[in-house]
Amino acid sequence: MRPSGRAFDQMRDVTLEMGVAPQAEGSCLVAFGRTRVLCTASVETTLPPWRRNQGMGWVTAEYGMLPRATGSRTRREATAGKQSGRTQEIQRLIGRSLRAVVDMGALGENQIILDCDVLEADGGTRTAAITGAFVAMSEAIGWMKARSLLKGNPIRDHVAAVSCGIYRGTPVLDLDYLEDSEAETDANFVLTGAGKFVEIQGTAEGEAFSAEELNDLIALAQKGIGDLVARQRSVLEAI
Amino acid sequence: MRPSGRAFDQMRDVTLEMGVAPQAEGSCLVAFGRTRVLCTASVETTLPPWRRNQGMGWVTAEYGMLPRATGSRTRREATAGKQSGRTQEIQRLIGRSLRAVVDMGALGENQIILDCDVLEADGGTRTAAITGAFVAMSEAIGWMKARSLLKGNPIRDHVAAVSCGIYRGTPVLDLDYLEDSEAETDANFVLTGAGKFVEIQGTAEGEAFSAEELNDLIALAQKGIGDLVARQRSVLEAI
Amino acid sequence: MRPSGRAFDQMRDVTLEMGVAPQAEGSCLVAFGRTRVLCTASVETTLPPWRRNQGMGWVTAEYGMLPRATGSRTRREATAGKQSGRTQEIQRLIGRSLRAVVDMGALGENQIILDCDVLEADGGTRTAAITGAFVAMSEAIGWMKARSLLKGNPIRDHVAAVSCGIYRGTPVLDLDYLEDSEAETDANFVLTGAGKFVEIQGTAEGEAFSAEELNDLIALAQKGIGDLVARQRSVLEAI
Amino acid sequence: MRPSGRAFDQMRDVTLEMGVAPQAEGSCLVAFGRTRVLCTASVETTLPPWRRNQGMGWVTAEYGMLPRATGSRTRREATAGKQSGRTQEIQRLIGRSLRAVVDMGALGENQIILDCDVLEADGGTRTAAITGAFVAMSEAIGWMKARSLLKGNPIRDHVAAVSCGIYRGTPVLDLDYLEDSEAETDANFVLTGAGKFVEIQGTAEGEAFSAEELNDLIALAQKGIGDLVARQRSVLEAI
Amino acid sequence: MRPSGRAFDQMRDVTLEMGVAPQAEGSCLVAFGRTRVLCTASVETTLPPWRRNQGMGWVTAEYGMLPRATGSRTRREATAGKQSGRTQEIQRLIGRSLRAVVDMGALGENQIILDCDVLEADGGTRTAAITGAFVAMSEAIGWMKARSLLKGNPIRDHVAAVSCGIYRGTPVLDLDYLEDSEAETDANFVLTGAGKFVEIQGTAEGEAFSAEELNDLIALAQKGIGDLVARQRSVLEAI
Amino acid sequence: MRPSGRAFDQMRDVTLEMGVAPQAEGSCLVAFGRTRVLCTASVETTLPPWRRNQGMGWVTAEYGMLPRATGSRTRREATAGKQSGRTQEIQRLIGRSLRAVVDMGALGENQIILDCDVLEADGGTRTAAITGAFVAMSEAIGWMKARSLLKGNPIRDHVAAVSCGIYRGTPVLDLDYLEDSEAETDANFVLTGAGKFVEIQGTAEGEAFSAEELNDLIALAQKGIGDLVARQRSVLEAI
């Protein structure tokens, strides 16, 4: 039995609210249950130095967490003077995931920066961030289209993410914080709208896991991400 | 004529929403027009080393701005590796302002940390932050009272803040971003519920200002802060 | 009664010694009683990147304190690896104050950097620094004039600063360290030679202060700064 | 056809040389083809603060690369002033992988620090590091046993790692640098001696990959890690 | 012919002014010609952690240079965020030199920190700093004696320093900036009052130097340091 | 009697192994007894900004130590976030030493970076590094010659280094760690193939040393460096 009473293959309530940051070219407030992440997409004409003059764009991400997104206060990284290893690992993952579905040539020499800031954390912040950042990025690309800043449609497919894990011996979908802190295995999956894998990261927190267990987690992820992509499509129909 | 069409002594629409960060002991989402700041109050039993074993508490503040709170993206301070001089100046101001109305003995050996994170910036973020942080702190103190963690009532008075300035030759109340970027003089006022001064910071951005102009700004601030304190009282009646 | 025996409206002995750093384009050793600050002005042809190619100059300031300017040793900021929030706040104030009286167009595309290093600290280091930096800057501008590096006279007026405060219930002029550590209210004023305000910063350290008290402090500051400007004129007549 | 002429399921020549750092409690120079990593294990009686007084030990890892381990010189991280995100991600992976096979209670309140420094890099440095670090750790644990510093045998199983990827459409085992730079998909696997998964990290560098391709990579990894564990057993028989 | 017209074995005018920093336990403003260094000695009862509870004291030094001690402005190290390699090298040298003549047991568990801040730089700042720091330290030890804080006399001998070099083919004593920038060889010598060597650092800036040239430099240093020690004795007689 | 049983003027076994880092333009693994340093030489066409467009090259060095090169683990400088003062002092010394024998005009606008990483430390790492770096640099210059990248032969002479010290009252050659930790005086000498001095650094760790003792150390260094240069010549004959 899961602490939340959910079925093993049931996601939390998911909402995707577009346009919440009126000064940004794209934005999305994503909620996976109590986990809420504010994703903004900024369009810039400046590329990283190593990317310039190649006729191609770039997509990158930064991740942060408000100090009181968590049950006890987390030290502010700006005060600590650096981003933690965990933060860097997450923002590198978000960036890679989104780049996997973008045609950099069609983007032209533009950069899209995705800022994912966690307002409240209850497990799964990185997967919520990827799912919401795709919506924010799509809104920003719509903004660019409307201004004829693109050479073509740079979005090749959807991308969304979910975590799965083995909780008290059972593979379950979309871990919340209570489950996450206790899970024997924790895995994050990033898949495209077509159901192909962009990233798979599975870690045994306690016991190592078997090939069969891995297959169960994969099946759960495919189901969950199917749902997430449907929600993305629904919210993006407006633009 | 002000860009927003407001009268010279008219504040923007102000809202104070308490309890928005459910994991924090106190929280308040404050809006001064489009400027929105999420203030959380964290109660900790750890004091800064120099404050320990004196039978007294401490109140401090940290300030941040989401990268896309602004019209063009601002670099994340956690990436830059340090807080800017501006950020430090603001968070020191917020901390001083709140300490001015707290009885540290009644607080006992507890610390309240106020995190003020700007979700959207349209001028006056520091004054909104002070006004909202007072509400978050009050909620946290209510939380402490309910758990009998206090020796008495540590809140001696309200505190709120507003900016005034000289815009195209006219003293005006509560500058928004458009006015702020063009104002000849910009001043921030922090006053108590009793109408006394906790802090006054006036700066000539263009021409130096006269003693008469300073007096006009003071009168506007007294009016505006009177309104803000009334709103604080109204939202805090619930607790 | 003040610890020093001074009248409530009496400044400490003030000296301004020009030309003390022979390798600098301008310099001034300023003393407000025991407080001594070495101010140098450096003329550079390099502007900050955001200021280039606009036909205008820039004036900026840096502030430091020798480790043993104080009664007990203060940690060296170069060792700590960063400037404290207090240092940054002060150097930003010094820079703003001096820019308020400089015609940036007449300065041409040149930068003047004012370094204010406290040799001995006994209260009022920032106000002494502003007062002395004006003299150093004026000497440097004289140096530029003599080399025909200017388009006109960039100095539009004098600028000087003084602190006032409420000490044991009485408003007093030019706080020394003993008074400063005990004052209920501490305020810094920066005024032009014409008696207009460039900056006012008042902070209640203990009790909040009333509008009447603020007016008393303003009157004291006007008197003190009048004296300081007279001294500046006297020392600058030489050039 | 692979650039090295290897079969798709053929590893590079692997060597594990124990005892190469005579001042360390354990050490292993591991080579996967031209990739060479010097792994040392240091036994310390100091634990990280959050781990103290729990009757349990800790295992952690740090990773570095000599500036000229690569074809063109890489900037030294000590000069840059921080470890890159990539370095932190790798050293966190190494630490997690080794902790997965250690019984922390049997280790007692001791810490083992694994330093993995790449002398030459030709792809697969992180998987070589994990494989070699296990040998270094085992030697260090032998050193502890000989001094009766342990409560029992803390090593529960072997752990080793290998990378697989999809190179020009074909799943291949143990990517070298030439393959790695061109692979569409790159995956790292960490398995125990019993063939269970400790970590799986797969990333689509180009096209997203299918579930079938993922299964092929898993099968290759199982084969390769079987070989690596056999080599570990062989070199560790000596102690 | 030297630029200053000095004979090859002639030092610049040297002055040692004690007591110039009234808040410090010891201080000395030392001048070697135009080079001026303000040395302060701070007595602290806190020792570095590794030195505690051994019944012995410690002496250490920090070195800094005001931004405009030089002909063109030098960047402030507190702004740069770290001390340069040169600064660290110099302050380590100053600390070692003074420790060489101190009996750490007689000092008791006290620390003396010597801050050497260059007000004006014209070559030889490190040798002037050592020479002046000895006087500041001696004054501080007198201060400790007067308060019975010592177990005995911790000063075993004088220590002073001078630079020598080969300028246009000729060995000369006490290089000034003009000579230093052009010298083929630059050497710093630290000797005790008894004429023994504490430190010798010779560097060929251009051509490597011969054993004979080294001997000439040694002889010059012995003469110069003899003079410096005599001056130290003279100024210290007062205490 | 020396701990190792060596005669007072006997060096440890020295080996110089060229070409050990196949991806570098030059490399040398140098051993002075148990002390082993991996030196690589990287040829770059980028010069430091201040050196550009002068028709001359540059030679610089960086130094590092693997965490477990020492008897107890040393903290990794990349983790600490900066190089220690000791590291900077050593790498500046290595760079100066090698520049002393290079004709920068003949090198053309190229830079050679020498990375000296200590694999095992048993005293004398900096002198071993200089001696080995010369071989690595020579191999790199051979590589440049073979590609006609040079204007002439930039190597004007050999350079090598050794430490000497006064151990239990006796001057001895090439201190190992046991001697070094106990020596009263420790001196490093850098000499050219022609026997001239590039650098001499002598420090009294305990008692100050006399001019006679200094002469003894110089004589030992001349003998030892003669041997080292002969070995360099022998290994370099191959290229």
XYZ file of C-alpha atoms in Angstrom, chain A residues 20-26 34 36 38 40-44 62-83 91 113-117 119-122, chain B residues 20-26 34 36 38 40-44 62-83 91 113-117 119-122:
94
model
C 2.332 32.241 -15.675
C 5.443 34.421 -16.041
C 4.208 37.267 -18.210
C 7.641 38.789 -18.829
C 9.110 35.520 -20.192
C 8.775 34.334 -23.791
C 7.428 31.039 -22.455
C 2.292 18.832 -4.207
C 5.359 22.539 -8.033
C 7.973 27.227 -12.189
C 10.416 29.814 -17.774
C 11.882 29.892 -21.262
C 14.054 32.834 -22.285
C 14.943 33.457 -25.916
C 18.359 35.025 -26.367
C 19.233 25.883 -14.966
C 17.599 24.455 -11.874
C 17.029 25.934 -8.440
C 14.978 25.346 -5.346
C 13.518 28.040 -3.112
C 14.936 27.646 0.401
C 11.569 26.740 1.845
C 10.373 24.415 -0.891
C 11.274 21.679 1.576
C 10.104 20.590 5.015
C 13.127 22.091 6.684
C 14.919 25.079 5.195
C 17.607 24.344 2.598
C 20.574 26.682 2.373
C 20.355 29.104 -0.556
C 22.961 28.205 -3.182
C 23.666 31.868 -3.942
C 24.754 32.250 -0.300
C 26.768 29.035 -0.320
C 28.624 30.475 -3.301
C 28.060 27.561 -5.646
C 25.554 25.135 -7.008
C 20.174 20.886 -14.745
C 17.398 29.031 -21.578
C 15.018 27.075 -19.390
C 14.914 28.093 -15.739
C 13.229 25.526 -13.517
C 12.683 26.806 -9.989
C 8.404 26.351 -5.401
C 7.451 23.238 -3.453
C 9.244 19.890 -3.366
C 7.523 16.591 -2.695
C 0.979 29.897 0.371
C 4.022 27.758 1.266
C 2.479 24.890 3.214
C 5.785 23.424 4.394
C 6.955 26.724 5.972
C 5.992 27.919 9.452
C 4.840 31.182 7.922
C 2.661 43.288 -10.982
C 5.091 39.656 -6.676
C 7.039 35.005 -2.137
C 8.544 32.454 3.798
C 9.410 32.405 7.482
C 11.431 29.488 8.859
C 11.707 28.897 12.594
C 15.019 27.384 13.629
C 17.647 36.546 2.503
C 16.531 37.947 -0.828
C 16.571 36.460 -4.301
C 15.068 37.004 -7.696
C 14.054 34.288 -10.135
C 16.040 34.718 -13.358
C 12.951 35.554 -15.345
C 11.267 37.860 -12.859
C 12.521 40.610 -15.150
C 11.924 41.688 -18.734
C 15.231 40.257 -19.859
C 16.791 37.287 -18.087
C 18.983 38.067 -15.080
C 21.919 35.782 -14.347
C 21.244 33.346 -11.502
C 23.351 34.280 -8.478
C 23.983 30.624 -7.614
C 25.662 30.278 -11.011
C 27.598 33.505 -10.666
C 28.928 32.114 -7.395
C 27.942 35.007 -5.206
C 25.196 37.390 -4.283
C 18.521 41.557 2.439
C 14.784 33.366 8.723
C 12.782 35.283 6.151
C 13.297 34.267 2.540
C 11.985 36.792 0.069
C 12.049 35.521 -3.510
C 8.602 35.903 -8.753
C 7.948 38.989 -10.818
C 9.654 42.360 -10.619
C 8.016 45.637 -11.599
